[in-house]
Structure formats: structure tokens, C-alpha cells
Coordinates of C-alpha atoms in Angstrom, one line a residue:
X7 CA -58.0 -50.2 45.3
X8 CA -55.4 -48.1 45.9
X9 CA -56.4 -44.9 48.2
X10 CA -56.5 -41.5 46.5
X11 CA -52.7 -40.9 48.5
X12 CA -51.8 -43.8 46.9
X13 CA -52.6 -42.9 43.5
X14 CA -51.7 -38.9 43.7
X15 CA -47.5 -40.3 44.3
X16 CA -48.7 -43.0 41.4
X17 CA -49.5 -39.8 39.5
X18 CA -46.6 -37.7 40.9
X19 CA -44.4 -40.3 40.3
X20 CA -44.7 -40.8 36.6
X21 CA -45.1 -37.0 36.2
X22 CA -41.3 -36.8 37.3
X23 CA -40.8 -39.8 35.8
X24 CA -40.9 -38.0 32.1
X25 CA -39.0 -35.5 32.4
X26 CA -36.4 -37.4 34.1
X27 CA -36.7 -39.8 31.3
X28 CA -36.3 -37.1 29.7
X29 CA -33.0 -35.1 30.5
X30 CA -31.3 -38.3 30.5
X31 CA -32.0 -39.0 26.9
X32 CA -30.3 -35.8 26.4
X33 CA -27.7 -35.6 28.2
X34 CA -27.1 -39.3 26.6
X35 CA -28.1 -37.6 23.2
X36 CA -25.5 -34.2 24.4
X37 CA -22.4 -36.9 25.0
X38 CA -22.5 -39.1 21.4
X39 CA -23.3 -36.4 18.8
X40 CA -22.5 -33.0 18.9
X41 CA -25.7 -30.4 18.0
X42 CA -25.5 -28.2 14.8
X43 CA -23.3 -25.3 15.2
X44 CA -25.6 -22.4 15.9
X45 CA -28.6 -24.0 16.6
X46 CA -29.9 -22.6 20.0
X47 CA -29.0 -19.1 19.0
X48 CA -32.3 -17.8 19.0
X49 CA -32.7 -14.2 17.7
X50 CA -34.5 -11.7 18.5
X51 CA -37.6 -10.2 16.8
X52 CA -37.1 -6.1 16.9
X53 CA -35.1 -5.3 14.4
X54 CA -33.5 -2.5 15.1
X55 CA -31.9 -4.9 17.7
X56 CA -31.1 -7.8 15.4
X57 CA -29.6 -5.0 13.2
X58 CA -27.4 -3.3 15.7
X59 CA -26.0 -6.6 16.4
X60 CA -25.3 -8.1 13.3
X61 CA -23.7 -5.1 12.5
X62 CA -21.4 -5.2 15.6
X63 CA -20.2 -8.6 14.3
X64 CA -19.9 -7.8 10.2
X65 CA -17.1 -5.2 11.8
X66 CA -16.5 -8.0 14.8
X67 CA -15.5 -10.3 12.2
X68 CA -17.7 -12.4 12.8
X69 CA -19.5 -12.7 9.3
X70 CA -21.2 -15.8 9.8
X71 CA -23.3 -13.4 12.9
X72 CA -24.1 -11.0 10.6
X73 CA -25.6 -13.0 8.1
X74 CA -27.6 -14.7 9.5
X75 CA -29.1 -11.9 11.5
X76 CA -29.5 -10.1 7.4
X77 CA -31.3 -13.4 6.3
X78 CA -33.8 -13.2 8.9
X79 CA -34.5 -10.1 8.1
X80 CA -35.2 -10.1 4.7
X81 CA -37.1 -13.8 5.3
X82 CA -39.5 -12.0 7.8
X83 CA -39.0 -8.5 4.7
X84 CA -37.7 -8.6 1.6
X85 CA -37.7 -5.2 1.1
X86 CA -36.0 -4.7 4.6
X87 CA -33.2 -2.3 2.4
X88 CA -30.8 -1.8 5.9
X89 CA -30.0 -5.5 5.9
X90 CA -30.5 -6.4 1.7
X91 CA -26.8 -3.8 1.2
X92 CA -25.6 -4.9 4.8
X93 CA -25.6 -9.1 3.4
X94 CA -23.7 -7.5 0.0
X95 CA -21.6 -5.5 2.2
X96 CA -20.4 -9.3 3.1
X97 CA -20.6 -11.0 0.1
X98 CA -18.1 -7.8 -1.6
X99 CA -16.1 -9.0 1.8
X100 CA -16.9 -12.4 1.2
X101 CA -15.5 -11.8 -3.0
X102 CA -18.9 -12.8 -4.2
X103 CA -18.4 -9.7 -6.3
X104 CA -21.0 -10.2 -8.8
X105 CA -23.8 -11.3 -6.7
X106 CA -22.9 -8.0 -4.4
X107 CA -23.3 -5.2 -7.2
X108 CA -26.6 -6.1 -8.2
X109 CA -27.3 -6.2 -4.7
X110 CA -25.8 -2.3 -4.5
X111 CA -27.6 -1.6 -7.7
X112 CA -31.1 -3.0 -6.8
X113 CA -31.7 -0.8 -3.8
X114 CA -29.7 1.9 -5.5
X115 CA -32.6 1.8 -8.1
X116 CA -35.5 2.3 -4.7
X117 CA -32.9 5.0 -2.9
X118 CA -30.4 6.7 -5.5
X119 CA -29.5 9.2 -2.7
X120 CA -27.9 6.7 -0.6
X121 CA -24.5 8.0 -0.9
X122 CA -23.0 5.3 1.2
X123 CA -24.7 2.8 -1.3
X124 CA -23.4 3.9 -4.5
X125 CA -19.6 3.9 -2.5
X126 CA -20.5 0.3 -0.8
X127 CA -21.1 -0.4 -5.9
X128 CA -17.8 1.1 -6.5
X129 CA -15.6 -0.7 -4.7
X130 CA -17.2 -3.6 -5.9
X131 CA -16.2 -2.7 -9.4
X132 CA -13.1 -1.1 -8.8
X133 CA -12.1 -4.6 -6.7
X134 CA -13.0 -6.4 -9.8
X135 CA -11.0 -3.5 -12.2
X136 CA -14.0 -2.2 -14.4
X137 CA -13.1 1.7 -13.3
X138 CA -15.5 2.5 -16.9
X139 CA -18.5 1.4 -14.8
X140 CA -18.0 2.5 -11.2
X141 CA -17.1 6.4 -12.6
X142 CA -20.8 6.0 -14.6
X143 CA -21.6 4.8 -11.1
X144 CA -20.4 7.3 -9.9
X145 CA -22.0 10.0 -12.3
X146 CA -26.0 9.1 -11.8
X147 CA -25.5 10.2 -7.9
X148 CA -28.6 13.3 -7.9
X149 CA -25.6 15.4 -5.8
X150 CA -21.7 14.5 -7.1
X151 CA -20.7 16.5 -4.5
X152 CA -20.7 15.1 -1.2
X153 CA -17.9 13.6 1.1
X154 CA -18.3 9.6 0.4
X155 CA -18.6 10.9 -3.4
X156 CA -15.3 13.5 -3.9
X157 CA -13.3 10.1 -1.6
X158 CA -14.6 7.7 -4.7
X159 CA -13.7 10.1 -7.1
X160 CA -10.5 11.6 -5.4
X161 CA -10.2 7.4 -5.8
X162 CA -11.1 7.1 -8.6
X163 CA -8.4 9.7 -9.9
X164 CA -6.1 7.7 -8.2
X165 CA -5.1 4.6 -9.7
X166 CA -5.9 7.1 -13.2
X167 CA -2.7 8.3 -12.3
X168 CA -3.6 11.6 -12.1
X169 CA -1.7 12.0 -8.4
X170 CA -3.3 16.3 -8.2
X171 CA -6.0 16.0 -8.9
X172 CA -6.9 13.1 -6.3
X173 CA -4.5 14.6 -4.3
X174 CA -7.1 18.1 -4.3
X175 CA -10.3 15.9 -4.5
X176 CA -9.2 14.6 -0.9
X177 CA -9.3 17.5 0.5
X178 CA -12.6 18.7 -1.2
X179 CA -14.0 14.9 0.7
X180 CA -12.3 16.0 4.3
X181 CA -13.4 20.1 4.4
X182 CA -17.4 19.4 2.9
X183 CA -17.6 16.7 6.0
X184 CA -15.9 19.1 8.9
X185 CA -13.0 17.4 9.8
X186 CA -13.8 13.4 9.5
X187 CA -10.4 11.6 11.2
X188 CA -10.8 9.0 7.9
X189 CA -10.9 11.2 5.2
X190 CA -8.6 13.4 6.0
X191 CA -6.0 9.8 6.7
X192 CA -7.2 9.5 2.6
X193 CA -6.2 12.8 1.7
X194 CA -2.3 12.3 3.5
X195 CA -2.4 9.1 1.7
X196 CA -3.2 10.3 -1.8
X197 CA 0.0 12.6 -1.0
X198 CA 1.9 14.2 -4.2
X199 CA 5.0 14.9 -2.5
X200 CA 7.1 13.3 0.4
X201 CA 11.1 14.2 2.0
X202 CA 12.3 10.9 3.5
X203 CA 15.7 11.2 5.7
X204 CA 17.9 7.8 6.8
X205 CA 20.4 7.1 9.1
X206 CA 22.8 4.1 8.3
X207 CA 25.3 2.5 10.4
X208 CA 26.2 -0.4 9.3
X209 CA 28.2 -2.5 12.4
X210 CA 31.7 -4.6 10.9
X211 CA 33.7 -7.7 13.0
X212 CA 36.4 -6.3 14.0
X213 CA 38.9 -5.0 12.8
X214 CA 36.6 -3.4 10.3
X215 CA 35.3 0.3 11.4
X216 CA 31.5 1.3 11.9
X217 CA 30.6 2.9 9.4
X218 CA 27.4 5.3 9.0
X219 CA 25.3 6.2 6.1
X220 CA 22.8 9.1 5.6
X221 CA 20.2 9.3 3.4
X222 CA 18.4 12.2 1.2
X223 CA 15.1 12.2 -0.7
X224 CA 12.5 14.9 -1.7
X225 CA 9.2 14.1 -4.2
X226 CA 6.5 15.7 -5.7
X227 CA 4.4 15.1 -8.5
X228 CA 2.6 17.6 -10.4
X229 CA -0.5 15.4 -12.1
X230 CA 1.1 11.9 -13.7
X231 CA 4.7 12.8 -13.5
X232 CA 6.6 12.3 -10.8
X233 CA 10.0 14.5 -10.4
X234 CA 12.1 13.3 -7.3
X235 CA 15.9 14.1 -6.0
X236 CA 18.4 11.7 -3.9
X237 CA 21.8 11.9 -2.1
X238 CA 23.4 9.4 0.0
X239 CA 26.9 10.2 1.7
X240 CA 28.7 7.8 4.3
X241 CA 31.2 5.3 5.2
X242 CA 31.7 2.4 2.2
X243 CA 34.3 -0.1 2.2
X244 CA 36.3 -0.6 -0.4
X245 CA 38.8 -3.8 0.3
X246 CA 38.0 -6.7 1.6
X247 CA 40.6 -6.9 3.7
X248 CA 38.7 -4.1 5.4
X249 CA 39.4 -0.7 4.1
X250 CA 36.9 1.7 3.7
X251 CA 36.6 5.6 2.0
X252 CA 33.9 8.2 2.5
X253 CA 31.1 8.0 -0.6
X254 CA 28.6 10.2 -2.1
X255 CA 25.9 9.5 -5.3
X256 CA 23.8 12.2 -6.2
X257 CA 20.9 11.6 -8.6
X258 CA 17.2 12.5 -10.0
X259 CA 14.8 10.6 -11.6
X260 CA 11.6 10.7 -12.6
X261 CA 8.0 8.4 -13.6
X262 CA 5.5 8.2 -15.9
X263 CA 1.8 7.8 -14.4
X264 CA -0.1 6.1 -16.9
X265 CA -3.4 4.6 -14.7
X266 CA -4.0 1.0 -13.9
X267 CA -0.9 0.2 -12.6
X268 CA 1.3 1.1 -15.4
X269 CA 4.7 3.0 -14.9
X270 CA 7.7 4.6 -16.9
X271 CA 11.0 5.7 -16.0
X272 CA 13.8 6.6 -15.5
X273 CA 17.3 7.8 -12.3
X274 CA 20.3 8.9 -12.9
X275 CA 22.8 9.3 -10.6
X276 CA 27.0 10.0 -9.8
X277 CA 29.2 8.8 -8.0
X278 CA 32.1 10.2 -5.6
X279 CA 35.0 8.9 -4.7
X280 CA 34.7 6.6 -7.1
X281 CA 37.3 3.7 -4.8
X282 CA 33.1 3.5 -3.5
X283 CA 31.1 4.1 -5.7
X284 CA 30.2 3.6 -8.7
X285 CA 30.6 6.4 -11.2
X286 CA 27.4 6.1 -13.2
X287 CA 24.1 4.8 -12.6
X288 CA 21.7 4.9 -15.2
X289 CA 18.6 2.9 -14.8
X290 CA 15.0 2.8 -16.4
X291 CA 11.7 0.7 -15.3
X292 CA 8.1 0.3 -16.0
X293 CA 5.4 -1.8 -13.9
X294 CA 2.5 -3.0 -16.0
X295 CA -0.8 -4.8 -13.5
X296 CA -1.6 -8.5 -14.2
X297 CA -4.4 -8.3 -12.1
X298 CA -6.4 -6.0 -10.5
X299 CA -4.0 -7.7 -7.0
X300 CA -0.7 -9.2 -9.2
X301 CA 2.1 -6.8 -10.1
X302 CA 5.1 -7.0 -12.9
X303 CA 8.0 -5.0 -12.8
X304 CA 10.8 -4.7 -14.6
X305 CA 14.3 -2.7 -14.4
X306 CA 17.4 -2.2 -16.4
X307 CA 20.9 -0.9 -14.9
X308 CA 24.0 -0.1 -16.2
X309 CA 26.8 0.9 -13.5
X310 CA 30.0 2.5 -14.3
X311 CA 33.2 2.1 -12.0
X312 CA 36.8 2.8 -12.0
X313 CA 39.1 0.3 -13.1
X314 CA 37.3 -0.3 -16.0
X315 CA 35.0 -2.0 -14.2
X316 CA 30.7 -2.1 -15.4
X317 CA 28.2 -3.8 -15.3
X318 CA 24.4 -4.0 -16.9
X319 CA 21.9 -5.6 -15.6
X320 CA 18.0 -7.0 -15.1
X321 CA 15.7 -7.3 -13.0
X322 CA 12.5 -8.5 -12.7
X323 CA 10.2 -8.6 -9.6
X324 CA 5.8 -9.1 -8.8
X325 CA 4.3 -8.0 -6.3
X326 CA 0.9 -10.1 -4.8
X327 CA -1.3 -7.9 -3.2
X328 CA -3.7 -10.1 -0.9
X329 CA -6.5 -7.9 0.8
X330 CA -5.4 -4.8 2.3
X331 CA -3.4 -5.6 4.9
X332 CA -0.4 -8.8 3.5
X333 CA 2.1 -7.3 0.6
X334 CA 4.6 -10.6 -0.8
X335 CA 7.9 -9.1 -3.0
X336 CA 9.8 -11.4 -5.4
X337 CA 13.1 -9.7 -7.1
X338 CA 15.5 -12.1 -9.4
X339 CA 18.7 -10.0 -10.4
X340 CA 20.6 -10.9 -13.4
X341 CA 24.2 -9.2 -13.2
X342 CA 26.6 -8.7 -16.3
X343 CA 30.2 -7.7 -14.7
X344 CA 33.1 -6.5 -17.4
X345 CA 36.3 -5.8 -16.2
X346 CA 38.8 -5.0 -18.2
X347 CA 42.7 -3.7 -17.5
X348 CA 44.7 -1.3 -18.0
X349 CA 46.7 -3.9 -20.7
X350 CA 43.5 -4.4 -22.4
X351 CA 42.9 -7.5 -21.0
X352 CA 39.0 -8.3 -20.0
X353 CA 36.9 -11.0 -18.2
X354 CA 33.2 -11.2 -17.7
X355 CA 30.8 -13.2 -15.5
X356 CA 27.2 -12.8 -14.5
X357 CA 25.9 -13.0 -11.3
X358 CA 22.9 -13.9 -9.5
X359 CA 20.7 -13.0 -6.6
X360 CA 17.8 -12.8 -5.5
X361 CA 15.0 -11.7 -2.7
X362 CA 11.2 -12.1 -1.5
X363 CA 9.8 -9.8 1.0
X364 CA 6.5 -9.8 3.0
X365 CA 4.8 -6.8 5.0
X366 CA 1.5 -7.4 6.8
X367 CA -0.8 -3.8 8.1
X368 CA -1.7 -4.7 11.9
X369 CA -2.9 -1.5 13.0
X370 CA -4.2 1.5 11.1
X371 CA -0.9 3.1 12.8
X372 CA 1.0 -0.4 12.6
X373 CA 2.8 -2.3 9.0
X374 CA 5.6 -5.1 9.3
X375 CA 8.0 -5.9 6.9
X376 CA 11.4 -8.3 6.6
X377 CA 12.8 -9.7 3.6
X378 CA 15.9 -12.6 2.4
X379 CA 18.0 -12.0 -0.1
X380 CA 20.7 -14.2 -1.1
X381 CA 23.4 -13.7 -4.0
X382 CA 26.1 -11.3 -5.8
X383 CA 25.4 -7.8 -3.8
X384 CA 24.6 -5.6 -6.5
X385 CA 22.2 -2.9 -5.9
X386 CA 23.3 -1.2 -2.9
X387 CA 26.1 0.6 -4.5
X388 CA 28.8 -1.2 -3.2
X389 CA 32.5 -1.9 -3.8
X390 CA 33.7 -2.9 -6.5
X391 CA 35.1 -5.9 -4.9
X392 CA 31.4 -7.2 -3.4
X393 CA 30.3 -7.4 -6.7
X394 CA 32.9 -10.2 -8.2
X395 CA 34.3 -11.3 -5.4
X396 CA 31.6 -11.9 -2.7
X397 CA 28.1 -13.9 -2.1
X398 CA 26.3 -12.7 0.9
X399 CA 23.2 -14.3 2.7
X400 CA 21.3 -11.6 4.7
X401 CA 18.0 -11.1 6.9
X402 CA 16.0 -8.0 7.5
X403 CA 12.6 -7.1 9.5
X404 CA 11.5 -3.8 9.8
X405 CA 8.6 -1.5 10.8
X406 CA 6.4 1.6 8.8
X407 CA 4.4 3.6 12.3
X408 CA 3.0 6.5 11.8
X409 CA 1.8 9.2 15.0
X410 CA 0.3 11.5 12.6
X411 CA -1.2 10.8 9.3
X412 CA 1.3 13.2 7.6
X413 CA 4.7 11.1 9.4
X414 CA 6.5 7.7 8.7
X415 CA 8.7 6.2 10.2
X416 CA 10.5 3.4 9.9
X417 CA 12.9 1.9 11.7
X418 CA 14.8 -1.2 9.6
X419 CA 18.0 -4.0 11.6
X420 CA 19.7 -5.9 8.6
X421 CA 21.3 -9.0 9.4
X422 CA 23.7 -10.2 6.4
X423 CA 26.5 -12.8 6.1
X424 CA 29.5 -12.3 3.3
X425 CA 32.3 -13.6 1.7
X426 CA 33.4 -15.6 -0.2
X427 CA 31.7 -18.5 -2.6
X428 CA 33.0 -21.3 0.5
X429 CA 35.0 -19.7 3.0
X430 CA 33.6 -18.3 5.8
X431 CA 32.2 -15.3 6.4
X432 CA 31.4 -12.2 8.8
X433 CA 28.6 -10.8 9.7
X434 CA 27.0 -7.3 9.0
X435 CA 24.4 -5.8 11.3
X436 CA 23.3 -2.8 10.1
X437 CA 20.3 -0.4 11.8
X438 CA 18.4 1.8 9.8
X439 CA 16.9 4.6 11.0
X440 CA 13.7 6.5 8.8
X441 CA 11.6 9.4 8.9
X442 CA 9.0 9.8 6.2
X443 CA 7.4 13.1 5.0
X444 CA 4.7 13.4 3.0
X445 CA 2.2 16.7 1.7

């Protein structure tokens, strides 16, 4: 029989052997198979702390972590409406709009005075294009003049095309909030007018001169009608061999907003001296939504130059919005050019061009944009020879900066390669700086 000391040593070895073998087995398992994601995550028991974690995760972009916490809270208490609202917000962000709307309505049935929940329901309905239901949700609120609901009403009127009413409601929301910065930014964004000044420097290869241009535009809306005037002055190329001339245009436009992306407008502009710009430009254009995230446009433009040159152009466009940050646009130009000489002979030709552009919002005060265009240059008041004889490839990059709510600054650089088909082409560098003040 072994001694008590030997028995104790044996027991000690067996006691150590169990954890040792368990540790070795766990280590082996970890090397051969990865554990399920989040399997080791331990959620706290404190409700308020768990809610705070969920909100921080949602605002930080970690939606799966936020969802797990909201679902854990609802598993503990199915009547936790704060968790249900948070989960509905995540569903809305993930595109599950019907499920989010049902959850918001369920919470509102018990808390009809919760403006944040009602605003969430408003957002989900508008994202689906259900504007009448969104208005009914606002009308059902016990108190209709809270800052949150006034802001929703402003966005509703803006979508319907009533810019004046939308701006007034956004201003009321800002005043009622006591100075909320987000509502102030909304009031600026739903502006009714602006003034824009753009300076432009065109650097041609030698021996062509460097040319400067300036453009001024003022626009003001009244309800659904937008009126604008613009003028542009500066040097323009006039011959393929490097000549240039002063050119100026004066124009005006009117646009009627039907609401929800539908619009119809017209423009007229006159130019002089006639050698460098069209003597007359007329344009009709309209837009229409295909989906809430997809918009189509179509324009017709007539230009008349001296020297018996006239153009008729049609231009369809498509605009795609992805989320709140990314915008993609594609445009095609088909232009019929007719040239008549003094002897009565005439020549007709079709020329083409297309462009793609993208813009992305990176920060609340910064957006970047870029684009590419190829074909005949017929949209920026070129000299007549540019439409007929030159092919253009152009790429641009630019930025939109908002140092203040009312001020927008727009630097841009454009690199253009231009020349006759099949020949060596010249490079043109364009540097542009614009400033826009809105009210």
C-alpha cells in the first residue's frame, strides 16, 4: 500500500493532468478549426449599458454588433420599445423597409408622441416613394409643430417642389429647436436662391495664348418656379491655328418643378462677338424619376453661329444615387450640324459625344467629383470649327467644400486632349475656382 504522500502526489498529478490535457485539446482545436464568429462575445446584463453599446456600434458603422445587442435586449424583454426602435432603424438602413415600417408603427401605437420614432417612419416611407403615407404619418402626430416634425414637413414640401414653403418650415424648425446645428444646415440646404461666381484659366500649348474667363449666375425660386440669369465673359479660341477673340453671353432661364423629380424648363442666351460664341442659343429640358434612386433627363438645344452654321442637339441623361454619399451620371450628346456658304451650298453632319461623372460625399463639409468626356465639343459655347473638326477627350477632378452653411467653394482641374481625328492632339489645362452663396 502506498503512503499518504504517494497518494497525494498521484492525486496531484491526476488533478494537473485534466486541465493540461484539456488545454492541449483546445489548442489543437484552435489550430484545426476556427471558432464561429462572435462565439466568445459576452453581452452585459445592464440594460442601459447594452443600449449605449448598441447605439455606439450603430453610429460607428458596426451594424451586426448593434443588431446583436438590440436582439438580446428584446429576447430579455419583448416590450423594450427602445430596443425595438433601434432594430427598426438598422432594418431601414439595410433596406428592409417594410419590416422597419411595421416596427415603427408598432412602437407608435404605444407612444404616439415620440417624434423621433415618427420621423423614422417618415424616412422609411419616403425612401419607398410613399409620400402620401408619409404625410399621413405626420398628420397623425398629437403635436405637429415640434422641431423634428417641422423638419420632416419641410423635406416633404421640398420633394413636392414648393421650395419657398420648404425653406420657411426648415427655418421654423431651426428657431423652435433653439439653435440646433443640424436643422440650421437643413434650412441652408433647402435654400430658395443662390449667387455663383466662377473664374477659369485655360492654358493652351504654345504659341496659343493663355485665356481667362469669368461666369456669374444668380437664381431665385418662388414656390415651384425657379428663375435665373447668367453671363459669361472672356477669351475664346477662334481658329485652329491659335487665334482668339473676346466672347460674352447673356442668358436667362425658367424652370417649373412638378415635384418628386419631375421638372420642365427653358433657357435662352445671346452671344457677341459672333465669331467666338453662338449668336443665339435656345434650350428646352426636363427631368423625370424612373425609381427613387434613378432619374432621367432630356434636353434639346439649338445654336446659331455666324458663317451660316446652325446646330440642333438632343441630350439624354441618367442620374443614379447610391445611398446618401454617391451620385453617378451619364450623358449622351447627338448634334446635327448644318453649314451654309454664301453661294447657297450646304453640308450637314451628325457629331456625337458622351460623358460619365461621379460624385461622392466624404465628410459633411467635403465632396469629391470626377468625370470623363469624349467626342465633339458642343456644350460650352466653343468656336464653330471646334464642333466640326476637333475630337475631344477630357477628364476632370474637383471638390465641393462647405466652410460655412451658406458658402460653397468649388475648385476644379480639367485636362483636355483636342485635335482633328487621326492627328496629333494638343493638351489644354483648365483651372477653375467657383464660389456659391445661398440663401
